[in-house]
XYZ file of C-alpha atoms in Angstrom:
303
model
C 52.744 -24.328 57.117
C 55.045 -26.889 58.284
C 57.538 -24.338 59.882
C 59.686 -25.545 62.971
C 58.728 -22.174 64.899
C 55.812 -19.662 65.096
C 55.580 -15.909 65.524
C 54.217 -14.138 68.262
C 50.549 -13.241 67.662
C 51.088 -9.519 67.999
C 53.626 -9.550 65.055
C 51.160 -11.120 62.718
C 49.495 -9.313 59.783
C 46.800 -9.794 57.560
C 47.879 -10.075 53.729
C 46.095 -10.093 50.342
C 48.249 -11.052 47.331
C 47.312 -9.638 43.974
C 49.379 -11.473 41.266
C 49.475 -11.661 37.288
C 50.720 -15.255 38.094
C 50.668 -16.662 34.565
C 52.338 -13.672 32.884
C 55.802 -15.078 33.487
C 57.492 -17.376 35.898
C 58.276 -15.325 39.018
C 54.860 -14.579 40.806
C 54.924 -18.467 41.497
C 57.863 -18.172 43.652
C 56.553 -15.060 45.725
C 53.208 -16.965 46.122
C 55.087 -19.984 47.634
C 57.259 -17.951 49.634
C 54.083 -16.078 51.226
C 51.847 -19.016 52.230
C 55.032 -20.453 53.792
C 55.498 -17.531 56.006
C 54.231 -17.959 59.525
C 53.820 -14.010 59.990
C 51.049 -13.810 57.504
C 47.341 -14.145 57.975
C 46.688 -14.651 54.170
C 43.099 -13.666 53.515
C 42.951 -13.777 49.871
C 44.806 -14.385 46.712
C 43.753 -12.593 43.620
C 44.172 -13.288 40.129
C 45.238 -10.289 38.097
C 45.230 -9.602 34.578
C 48.161 -8.666 32.459
C 47.172 -6.663 29.508
C 45.646 -7.251 26.198
C 47.788 -9.925 24.715
C 44.862 -12.146 25.449
C 41.160 -11.487 26.713
C 41.828 -14.363 29.171
C 44.777 -13.346 31.134
C 43.408 -12.721 34.602
C 41.433 -16.267 33.921
C 44.902 -17.624 33.297
C 46.181 -16.244 36.492
C 43.310 -17.520 38.720
C 44.034 -21.006 37.268
C 47.659 -20.972 37.805
C 47.121 -19.759 41.601
C 45.101 -22.649 42.332
C 47.467 -25.107 40.432
C 50.237 -23.954 42.611
C 48.311 -24.305 45.821
C 47.173 -27.698 44.789
C 50.994 -28.843 44.248
C 51.401 -28.006 47.753
C 48.436 -29.693 48.985
C 46.898 -26.150 50.045
C 44.082 -25.676 47.737
C 41.399 -25.709 50.501
C 43.672 -23.535 52.879
C 43.487 -20.255 51.077
C 40.647 -18.184 49.019
C 41.202 -17.537 45.490
C 39.375 -14.620 43.712
C 39.213 -13.248 40.407
C 40.389 -10.005 39.803
C 39.304 -7.410 36.950
C 39.713 -9.076 33.334
C 40.675 -5.703 31.996
C 42.476 -2.491 33.011
C 40.131 0.496 34.242
C 38.905 2.732 31.552
C 39.997 6.082 33.026
C 40.626 7.480 36.338
C 37.059 7.790 37.753
C 35.707 4.350 36.666
C 36.373 1.306 38.611
C 36.257 -2.542 37.102
C 34.214 -4.246 39.801
C 35.530 -7.886 40.601
C 35.598 -10.376 43.424
C 39.275 -9.026 44.074
C 38.132 -5.539 44.511
C 35.332 -6.515 46.870
C 37.713 -8.689 48.960
C 40.155 -5.791 49.524
C 37.081 -3.737 50.633
C 35.591 -6.175 52.967
C 39.164 -6.873 54.528
C 40.042 -3.331 54.657
C 36.535 -2.137 56.351
C 37.171 -5.082 59.336
C 37.473 -3.405 62.539
C 39.861 -4.688 65.472
C 42.131 -6.825 63.280
C 45.769 -7.111 62.573
C 47.118 -4.466 60.052
C 46.115 -5.301 56.351
C 48.753 -5.338 53.867
C 48.029 -5.921 50.102
C 51.071 -6.670 47.633
C 50.769 -6.118 43.863
C 52.857 -8.227 41.759
C 51.232 -6.833 38.456
C 48.902 -3.591 37.679
C 47.278 -1.759 40.274
C 43.852 -2.115 38.745
C 42.310 -3.851 41.601
C 43.273 -1.455 44.056
C 42.346 1.456 42.301
C 38.804 -0.201 41.366
C 38.728 -0.749 45.129
C 39.392 2.644 46.073
C 36.924 4.127 43.482
C 34.232 1.796 44.811
C 34.902 2.654 48.598
C 37.226 5.444 49.484
C 37.099 4.758 52.868
C 39.606 2.035 52.559
C 42.346 4.502 52.048
C 43.395 4.944 55.577
C 42.776 1.069 56.504
C 45.420 -0.698 54.482
C 48.997 -0.354 53.039
C 49.710 -1.312 49.603
C 53.222 -2.558 48.253
C 53.744 -2.469 44.482
C 56.152 -4.109 42.330
C 55.859 -1.730 39.077
C 57.074 1.498 37.671
C 60.329 2.865 36.205
C 63.458 4.070 37.993
C 63.253 7.528 39.505
C 63.548 10.165 39.040
C 62.369 10.100 35.464
C 60.439 6.778 35.179
C 60.555 4.740 31.985
C 58.263 1.979 30.136
C 57.825 -0.737 32.785
C 55.301 -4.054 32.291
C 53.261 -3.766 35.318
C 52.795 -0.295 34.920
C 52.206 -0.357 31.295
C 48.946 -2.637 31.970
C 47.158 -0.054 33.916
C 48.619 3.429 34.073
C 45.343 4.927 34.987
C 45.022 2.696 37.858
C 48.702 3.876 39.096
C 47.647 7.369 38.675
C 44.413 6.961 40.988
C 46.639 5.043 43.745
C 49.383 7.967 43.559
C 46.549 10.526 43.623
C 44.993 8.466 46.653
C 45.867 8.822 50.473
C 46.339 5.042 50.270
C 49.958 4.172 52.066
C 51.921 3.002 49.137
C 55.368 1.412 49.082
C 56.617 1.235 45.630
C 59.696 -1.088 44.541
C 60.636 0.121 40.711
C 62.100 -1.788 38.045
C 65.887 -0.848 38.911
C 65.252 -2.272 42.571
C 63.365 -5.508 41.820
C 65.784 -6.374 39.184
C 68.317 -6.682 42.054
C 66.689 -10.238 42.710
C 69.099 -11.930 40.325
C 69.446 -15.837 40.275
C 71.301 -18.262 38.261
C 69.642 -21.112 36.498
C 72.233 -23.482 38.009
C 71.560 -21.909 41.369
C 67.833 -22.882 40.929
C 68.736 -26.190 40.025
C 70.404 -26.694 43.299
C 68.398 -24.598 45.593
C 64.664 -24.835 44.320
C 64.440 -28.464 41.919
C 65.072 -30.899 44.513
C 62.455 -29.465 46.931
C 59.570 -31.710 46.197
C 56.767 -31.385 43.931
C 56.367 -27.679 44.103
C 60.167 -27.183 43.750
C 60.278 -29.317 40.664
C 57.625 -27.260 39.185
C 58.809 -23.936 40.208
C 62.049 -24.699 38.271
C 61.047 -26.379 35.300
C 58.017 -23.673 34.582
C 60.833 -21.069 34.880
C 63.199 -22.894 32.619
C 60.374 -23.628 29.888
C 59.696 -19.869 29.966
C 63.356 -19.147 29.283
C 63.459 -21.480 26.469
C 60.318 -20.249 25.088
C 61.224 -16.622 24.694
C 64.983 -17.174 23.900
C 64.169 -15.848 20.362
C 63.991 -12.221 22.040
C 66.918 -10.110 21.569
C 67.291 -8.738 25.173
C 65.277 -10.704 27.693
C 65.784 -13.171 28.856
C 69.265 -13.208 28.949
C 70.103 -16.845 28.835
C 71.462 -18.344 31.967
C 69.865 -16.031 34.490
C 66.240 -14.747 35.917
C 65.066 -12.135 37.938
C 62.595 -13.126 40.869
C 61.247 -9.744 40.677
C 58.092 -10.300 42.399
C 59.900 -11.785 45.746
C 60.582 -8.394 47.428
C 57.146 -7.673 47.977
C 57.272 -10.730 50.452
C 60.674 -9.914 51.863
C 59.560 -6.331 52.652
C 56.818 -7.487 55.066
C 59.377 -9.753 57.097
C 61.705 -6.436 57.153
C 60.999 -3.158 55.637
C 64.574 -2.594 54.882
C 63.880 1.093 57.114
C 67.536 2.384 55.633
C 66.904 1.484 51.831
C 63.929 3.658 50.846
C 63.002 7.543 50.403
C 59.641 9.244 51.153
C 59.226 10.900 48.115
C 56.325 13.199 46.650
C 53.991 11.138 44.872
C 54.388 11.867 41.150
C 51.721 11.751 38.354
C 52.606 9.363 35.435
C 52.089 10.420 31.798
C 51.478 8.077 28.790
C 55.053 7.482 28.165
C 55.280 6.250 31.937
C 57.453 8.929 32.822
C 57.243 10.657 36.452
C 55.735 13.865 36.405
C 55.916 16.114 39.656
C 53.284 18.607 41.013
C 51.311 16.842 43.744
C 51.305 18.683 47.021
C 51.147 16.906 50.430
C 51.097 13.497 49.085
C 54.399 11.132 49.850
C 54.926 7.721 49.210
C 57.850 5.357 49.952
C 60.090 4.412 47.147
C 62.663 1.771 47.735
C 66.145 2.219 46.255
C 67.409 -1.286 47.297
C 66.450 -4.685 48.313
C 68.486 -7.371 50.297
C 68.470 -10.134 47.609
C 70.421 -12.466 49.905
C 68.119 -12.174 52.701
C 64.864 -12.420 50.324
C 66.333 -15.692 48.405
C 67.645 -17.415 51.561
C 64.525 -17.055 53.560
C 62.683 -18.477 50.637
C 65.316 -21.348 50.024
C 64.923 -22.250 53.882
C 61.257 -22.442 54.093
C 60.699 -24.299 50.674
C 63.249 -26.802 52.185
C 61.722 -27.042 55.358
C 58.379 -27.453 53.644
C 59.614 -30.133 51.233
C 61.076 -32.107 54.210
C 57.643 -32.041 56.171
C 55.966 -33.215 53.232
C 58.487 -36.338 52.769
C 57.707 -37.110 56.417
C 54.211 -37.590 55.803
C 54.721 -40.054 53.088
């Protein structure tokens, strides 16, 4: 994607992005970062639901993904799929969707680079894919932005939108990297920083900046969030960890079960997951800013 370098073929990975894009204002940043990353062979972008506030949330996410790609002139280069419109009804019943199907199809391919699937919202489509085809478990690695801080856990938005799906994945053999709320909140940015580093970078930079500023203003009446002059690009760690896995910044822990209050309950034997305790925000943001600037420069050269 207009980068002045390539990556050795042996270092490339397959990637599927699952995103509740229209929920807030930061998924868009992670999508742009991912599609501008030469290491990734992106096999699909899935629009995810974001709860029951409206019946159309998955459709809104799907439309927003397509809009972001269109602003970059990349709408014909990536396949976009619809995920489940609602959470799974229980831990035994999937919600079939295009998103679950593409996860299954890619996972079951032979002789391909490793497959990673990043989840920037609920785990509905992964849980559904696993319930539909358990054989995918050893054929992909999932990275999830979600869940409260360890060891107790707490209310967290992505988890709240499908607790049953999280429990399905936690109780499965699927390799899972979890980035809980206290860690993804480390990717703090000031609005002034975004005005300088993002807004000038072409049509997509202008949109990324303006839609976040509008979201900030629209929710200004709320008491605790947003804070007013800063934001958290909390979905971006899912991209950064696939560039460098931060090998000294995580623990392998016994996979918990999650109760109805979103607290972690111990008790599973023999199942461990990777839980991050830190993220390099400088690396994450600077890599994004540089790729965005290089893309904008290349696009301006075409005019």
